[in-house]
Amino acid sequence: MANPRAEYSPIFHRPPLKLPNNARVAVWVVINVEEWDINEPMARTVLPTPQGVEVIPDIPNFGWFDYGLRVGFWRMKRALDRRGIRATVSLNASVCNSYPFLVQECLDSGWELMGHSYIQRVINREPDEREAIRRTIDTIREFSGVAPRGWMGPGLAETFDTPDILAEEGIEYVCDWCNDDQPYPMNVKSGELVSVPYTVELNDIPIYMVQHHQSPEIFNRARDQFDTLYEEGAESARIFCVSTHPYITGAAHRIKYYEQIFDYISRFEGVAFMTGSEILDWYKSVA
């Protein structure tokens, strides 16, 4: 069946969209900052347990994740700060309570906080989906003074009701639907919800944890992706998203390739670095 949440629209048959200042490509940098519960099985694993037994606590895999918050995130933030690039943080709201220094540093740098549920657990396992969404929104609002406008489900997971609930609870954009290079309006029961293009292709989990590429792959793939979008963007704007996790891309053997992405992109004219909310506001102004 056709996608029930979006009208079918071939990208080369649409009216052209123009970014501010005649930019061709909006670059959207997303960093996923999560909290994994040490009392539960880990959200992901890099090291299998001997005999294939599931253990709690899973110390090596928790340590892998925790490295991201202690070291990897700060490498990535330094790389972006040095280049004057503001990220959108896909944030488990519990991080506001567990790692408040990290969240405050994001705010101090002008980064956007996007809801990523309360803790790193797929929304389908939540006993009350609406309560989890509300708790996420309320916690981020209480910490930052501003409610999140965007949402990404852990693992990009949704139920059949998620977009409707998000719109009802005041979320304005969602990025679970990685099916376009431009924003588009979603079909919801009430209110409005826009899909902003996220990525499963230029994403360090598939690249490294699933496909097991070597460290340079994120740069090689980003360069090739950008080249195509930049060429197409001469006709109509494109969104270039790069999605990363501190425990993966923040590793010492990968960080230089992350930096190379932005050094390469910055050589081109007609590039706009934007947060998710800035992309949303632009799209709503021209759509």
Tab-separated table of C-alpha atoms in Angstrom:
chain	number	residue	atom	x	y	z
A	1	MET	CA	0.000	0.000	0.000
A	2	ALA	CA	1.045	3.605	-0.513
A	3	ASN	CA	2.509	5.582	2.371
A	4	PRO	CA	-0.523	6.611	4.489
A	5	ARG	CA	1.321	9.568	6.004
A	6	ALA	CA	2.365	11.384	2.828
A	7	GLU	CA	1.060	12.159	-0.631
A	8	TYR	CA	3.228	10.676	-3.356
A	9	SER	CA	5.340	13.381	-5.015
A	10	PRO	CA	8.235	12.659	-7.437
A	11	ILE	CA	11.021	15.064	-6.537
A	12	PHE	CA	11.835	16.296	-10.088
A	13	HIS	CA	8.151	17.051	-10.750
A	14	ARG	CA	7.705	19.542	-7.889
A	15	PRO	CA	7.762	23.326	-7.980
A	16	PRO	CA	11.303	24.469	-7.109
A	17	LEU	CA	12.139	25.392	-3.532
A	18	LYS	CA	14.670	28.173	-2.921
A	19	LEU	CA	16.767	28.531	0.206
A	20	PRO	CA	17.715	31.956	1.629
A	21	ASN	CA	20.555	33.769	-0.142
A	22	ASN	CA	20.233	31.444	-3.151
A	23	ALA	CA	21.800	28.534	-1.261
A	24	ARG	CA	21.527	25.160	-2.950
A	25	VAL	CA	21.867	22.861	0.043
A	26	ALA	CA	20.860	23.110	3.691
A	27	VAL	CA	23.322	21.137	5.814
A	28	TRP	CA	21.701	19.632	8.893
A	29	VAL	CA	24.102	18.252	11.508
A	30	VAL	CA	22.430	15.879	13.969
A	31	ILE	CA	24.121	14.360	17.014
A	32	ASN	CA	22.211	11.697	18.913
A	33	VAL	CA	22.782	12.042	22.670
A	34	GLU	CA	21.244	9.140	24.542
A	35	GLU	CA	21.042	7.523	27.960
A	36	TRP	CA	21.164	3.758	28.264
A	37	ASP	CA	19.836	2.115	31.432
A	38	ILE	CA	22.548	-0.072	32.949
A	39	ASN	CA	19.798	-2.148	34.563
A	40	GLU	CA	18.457	-3.260	31.162
A	41	PRO	CA	19.939	-4.930	28.074
A	42	MET	CA	22.008	-2.406	26.134
A	43	ALA	CA	20.368	-0.534	23.275
A	44	ARG	CA	23.172	-1.721	20.991
A	45	THR	CA	26.281	-3.834	21.397
A	46	VAL	CA	29.758	-3.771	19.939
A	47	LEU	CA	31.145	-6.761	21.866
A	48	PRO	CA	29.245	-10.074	22.090
A	49	THR	CA	29.102	-11.857	25.424
A	50	PRO	CA	30.868	-15.250	25.663
A	51	GLN	CA	28.485	-18.157	25.018
A	52	GLY	CA	25.994	-15.632	23.625
A	53	VAL	CA	24.428	-15.097	27.053
A	54	GLU	CA	22.592	-11.813	27.709
A	55	VAL	CA	24.018	-10.318	30.890
A	56	ILE	CA	22.967	-7.448	33.144
A	57	PRO	CA	24.946	-5.369	33.837
A	58	ASP	CA	26.615	-5.461	30.425
A	59	ILE	CA	29.778	-3.618	31.408
A	60	PRO	CA	31.793	-3.611	28.135
A	61	ASN	CA	28.882	-2.383	26.046
A	62	PHE	CA	27.756	0.131	28.639
A	63	GLY	CA	31.341	1.378	28.761
A	64	TRP	CA	31.346	1.733	24.970
A	65	PHE	CA	28.266	3.949	25.173
A	66	ASP	CA	29.533	5.851	28.225
A	67	TYR	CA	32.752	6.699	26.391
A	68	GLY	CA	30.621	8.705	24.013
A	69	LEU	CA	29.349	10.995	26.762
A	70	ARG	CA	32.703	11.285	28.548
A	71	VAL	CA	34.951	11.681	25.490
A	72	GLY	CA	33.367	11.270	22.058
A	73	PHE	CA	30.747	13.982	22.396
A	74	TRP	CA	33.340	16.529	23.432
A	75	ARG	CA	35.580	15.716	20.465
A	76	MET	CA	32.659	16.238	18.135
A	77	LYS	CA	31.537	19.414	19.836
A	78	ARG	CA	35.032	20.873	19.664
A	79	ALA	CA	35.191	20.055	15.948
A	80	LEU	CA	31.890	21.827	15.283
A	81	ASP	CA	32.564	24.782	17.586
A	82	ARG	CA	35.875	25.458	15.850
A	83	ARG	CA	34.005	25.717	12.568
A	84	GLY	CA	31.108	27.748	13.927
A	85	ILE	CA	28.586	24.991	13.150
A	86	ARG	CA	25.493	24.584	15.316
A	87	ALA	CA	24.099	21.066	15.660
A	88	THR	CA	20.664	19.732	16.388
A	89	VAL	CA	20.874	17.346	19.337
A	90	SER	CA	18.500	14.406	19.225
A	91	LEU	CA	18.188	14.129	22.984
A	92	ASN	CA	16.882	11.520	25.367
A	93	ALA	CA	15.247	13.919	27.823
A	94	SER	CA	16.580	12.011	30.830
A	95	VAL	CA	20.034	13.340	29.890
A	96	CYS	CA	18.853	16.740	31.189
A	97	ASN	CA	18.804	15.207	34.671
A	98	SER	CA	21.687	12.735	34.423
A	99	TYR	CA	24.184	14.850	32.445
A	100	PRO	CA	23.040	18.469	32.895
A	101	PHE	CA	26.496	19.918	32.173
A	102	LEU	CA	26.461	18.365	28.700
A	103	VAL	CA	23.002	19.713	27.874
A	104	GLN	CA	23.867	23.190	29.158
A	105	GLU	CA	26.964	23.263	26.969
A	106	CYS	CA	24.757	22.526	23.960
A	107	LEU	CA	22.464	25.393	24.863
A	108	ASP	CA	25.388	27.741	25.456
A	109	SER	CA	26.591	27.025	21.907
A	110	GLY	CA	23.177	27.778	20.426
A	111	TRP	CA	22.437	24.167	19.521
A	112	GLU	CA	18.869	22.951	19.131
A	113	LEU	CA	17.396	20.262	21.390
A	114	MET	CA	15.139	17.785	19.585
A	115	GLY	CA	13.055	15.215	21.461
A	116	HIS	CA	14.340	11.628	21.252
A	117	SER	CA	11.928	10.132	23.799
A	118	TYR	CA	12.766	10.092	27.494
A	119	ILE	CA	15.329	7.273	27.488
A	120	GLN	CA	16.796	5.090	24.747
A	121	ARG	CA	13.956	2.618	24.371
A	122	VAL	CA	11.763	2.154	21.303
A	123	ILE	CA	8.401	3.868	21.631
A	124	ASN	CA	6.679	0.553	20.858
A	125	ARG	CA	7.864	-0.773	24.247
A	126	GLU	CA	6.520	2.162	26.217
A	127	PRO	CA	3.439	1.242	28.278
A	128	ASP	CA	1.951	4.679	27.520
A	129	GLU	CA	3.229	6.291	24.321
A	130	ARG	CA	1.582	9.651	24.919
A	131	GLU	CA	2.979	9.864	28.445
A	132	ALA	CA	6.502	9.162	27.167
A	133	ILE	CA	6.141	11.924	24.575
A	134	ARG	CA	4.747	14.377	27.111
A	135	ARG	CA	7.459	13.545	29.631
A	136	THR	CA	10.107	14.169	26.998
A	137	ILE	CA	8.639	17.535	26.012
A	138	ASP	CA	8.102	18.650	29.616
A	139	THR	CA	11.609	17.664	30.760
A	140	ILE	CA	13.340	19.496	27.908
A	141	ARG	CA	11.111	22.543	28.412
A	142	GLU	CA	11.826	22.645	32.142
A	143	PHE	CA	15.581	22.461	31.578
A	144	SER	CA	15.971	24.778	28.600
A	145	GLY	CA	12.963	27.039	28.910
A	146	VAL	CA	11.795	26.037	25.424
A	147	ALA	CA	9.766	23.014	24.343
A	148	PRO	CA	11.327	20.904	21.576
A	149	ARG	CA	9.814	21.527	18.168
A	150	GLY	CA	11.188	18.347	16.582
A	151	TRP	CA	11.059	14.631	17.319
A	152	MET	CA	13.023	11.529	16.445
A	153	GLY	CA	11.979	8.184	17.839
A	154	PRO	CA	14.687	5.924	19.298
A	155	GLY	CA	15.721	3.728	16.398
A	156	LEU	CA	13.351	5.869	14.258
A	157	ALA	CA	10.575	3.653	15.616
A	158	GLU	CA	6.924	4.670	15.636
A	159	THR	CA	3.564	3.070	16.262
A	160	PHE	CA	0.735	3.666	13.818
A	161	ASP	CA	-0.433	6.464	16.141
A	162	THR	CA	2.837	8.316	16.743
A	163	PRO	CA	2.553	11.147	14.180
A	164	ASP	CA	-0.978	11.958	15.347
A	165	ILE	CA	0.092	12.060	18.992
A	166	LEU	CA	3.146	14.189	18.202
A	167	ALA	CA	1.035	16.764	16.373
A	168	GLU	CA	-1.529	16.812	19.174
A	169	GLU	CA	1.219	17.390	21.750
A	170	GLY	CA	2.668	20.360	19.868
A	171	ILE	CA	5.603	18.764	18.023
A	172	GLU	CA	6.049	20.542	14.679
A	173	TYR	CA	8.464	18.309	12.775
A	174	VAL	CA	9.520	14.681	12.804
A	175	CYS	CA	12.479	12.948	11.171
A	176	ASP	CA	11.652	9.234	11.471
A	177	TRP	CA	10.605	9.004	7.816
A	178	CYS	CA	13.849	8.914	5.826
A	179	ASN	CA	12.162	8.997	2.440
A	180	ASP	CA	12.977	12.341	0.824
A	181	ASP	CA	15.588	15.064	0.267
A	182	GLN	CA	13.086	17.871	0.933
A	183	PRO	CA	10.632	18.507	3.762
A	184	TYR	CA	6.975	17.695	3.202
A	185	PRO	CA	3.692	17.890	5.177
A	186	MET	CA	2.555	14.696	6.870
A	187	ASN	CA	-1.007	13.459	7.075
A	188	VAL	CA	-2.165	13.743	10.693
A	189	LYS	CA	-5.615	13.709	12.300
A	190	SER	CA	-5.321	17.231	13.706
A	191	GLY	CA	-2.830	20.069	13.648
A	192	GLU	CA	0.251	20.069	11.439
A	193	LEU	CA	3.403	17.967	11.235
A	194	VAL	CA	6.289	18.287	8.765
A	195	SER	CA	8.766	15.574	7.877
A	196	VAL	CA	12.313	16.987	7.816
A	197	PRO	CA	14.764	14.761	5.899
A	198	TYR	CA	16.901	12.666	8.233
A	199	THR	CA	19.137	9.871	6.962
A	200	VAL	CA	19.801	6.172	7.357
A	201	GLU	CA	22.445	6.249	4.615
A	202	LEU	CA	24.739	8.955	6.024
A	203	ASN	CA	24.386	7.591	9.533
A	204	ASP	CA	27.203	6.086	11.557
A	205	ILE	CA	25.167	3.153	12.904
A	206	PRO	CA	24.519	1.550	9.494
A	207	ILE	CA	27.934	2.606	8.192
A	208	TYR	CA	30.022	1.189	11.018
A	209	MET	CA	27.895	-1.067	13.211
A	210	VAL	CA	25.861	-2.805	10.488
A	211	GLN	CA	27.926	-2.574	7.309
A	212	HIS	CA	31.304	-2.614	9.130
A	213	HIS	CA	33.056	-0.088	6.923
A	214	GLN	CA	36.482	1.293	7.740
A	215	SER	CA	36.819	4.694	9.402
A	216	PRO	CA	37.103	6.848	6.227
A	217	GLU	CA	33.709	5.693	4.910
A	218	ILE	CA	31.686	8.445	6.564
A	219	PHE	CA	33.691	11.103	4.726
A	220	ASN	CA	33.720	9.258	1.412
A	221	ARG	CA	29.970	8.741	1.530
A	222	ALA	CA	29.281	12.305	2.702
A	223	ARG	CA	31.370	13.779	-0.112
A	224	ASP	CA	29.568	11.754	-2.769
A	225	GLN	CA	26.161	12.475	-1.247
A	226	PHE	CA	26.873	16.189	-1.051
A	227	ASP	CA	28.128	16.367	-4.639
A	228	THR	CA	24.860	14.980	-5.970
A	229	LEU	CA	22.646	17.144	-3.775
A	230	TYR	CA	24.672	20.236	-4.610
A	231	GLU	CA	24.241	19.636	-8.337
A	232	GLU	CA	20.497	19.014	-7.959
A	233	GLY	CA	20.185	21.981	-5.614
A	234	ALA	CA	20.856	24.353	-8.489
A	235	GLU	CA	17.290	23.579	-9.605
A	236	SER	CA	15.581	23.100	-6.255
A	237	ALA	CA	16.840	23.078	-2.671
A	238	ARG	CA	18.067	19.894	-1.032
A	239	ILE	CA	18.618	18.912	2.607
A	240	PHE	CA	21.929	17.242	3.451
A	241	CYS	CA	21.769	15.515	6.836
A	242	VAL	CA	24.651	13.799	8.581
A	243	SER	CA	23.704	11.766	11.652
A	244	THR	CA	26.168	10.549	14.232
A	245	HIS	CA	26.471	9.150	17.753
A	246	PRO	CA	29.232	10.190	20.153
A	247	TYR	CA	30.203	6.614	21.053
A	248	ILE	CA	30.778	5.812	17.366
A	249	THR	CA	31.956	8.850	15.407
A	250	GLY	CA	33.581	10.357	18.499
A	251	ALA	CA	36.133	7.532	18.553
A	252	ALA	CA	39.717	8.702	18.066
A	253	HIS	CA	40.150	6.757	14.815
A	254	ARG	CA	37.029	8.272	13.229
A	255	ILE	CA	36.889	11.909	14.328
A	256	LYS	CA	39.191	13.295	11.635
A	257	TYR	CA	36.924	11.950	8.913
A	258	TYR	CA	33.969	13.681	10.553
A	259	GLU	CA	35.910	16.935	10.465
A	260	GLN	CA	36.819	16.386	6.820
A	261	ILE	CA	33.120	16.387	5.912
A	262	PHE	CA	32.691	19.989	6.981
A	263	ASP	CA	36.016	21.147	5.606
A	264	TYR	CA	34.983	19.762	2.224
A	265	ILE	CA	31.486	21.247	2.261
A	266	SER	CA	32.769	24.646	3.342
A	267	ARG	CA	34.709	24.980	0.080
A	268	PHE	CA	31.436	25.443	-1.808
A	269	GLU	CA	29.344	28.552	-2.192
A	270	GLY	CA	25.596	28.256	-1.755
A	271	VAL	CA	25.634	26.134	1.390
A	272	ALA	CA	23.559	26.976	4.476
A	273	PHE	CA	24.192	25.279	7.807
A	274	MET	CA	20.796	25.098	9.519
A	275	THR	CA	19.170	23.501	12.556
A	276	GLY	CA	16.049	21.422	12.225
A	277	SER	CA	13.828	24.286	13.374
A	278	GLU	CA	15.452	26.662	10.888
A	279	ILE	CA	14.769	24.199	8.086
A	280	LEU	CA	11.175	23.904	9.273
A	281	ASP	CA	10.642	27.662	9.404
A	282	TRP	CA	12.172	28.121	5.947
A	283	TYR	CA	10.036	25.367	4.464
A	284	LYS	CA	6.823	26.723	5.964
A	285	SER	CA	7.671	30.154	4.546
A	286	VAL	CA	8.052	28.897	0.970
A	287	ALA	CA	5.803	25.827	0.690
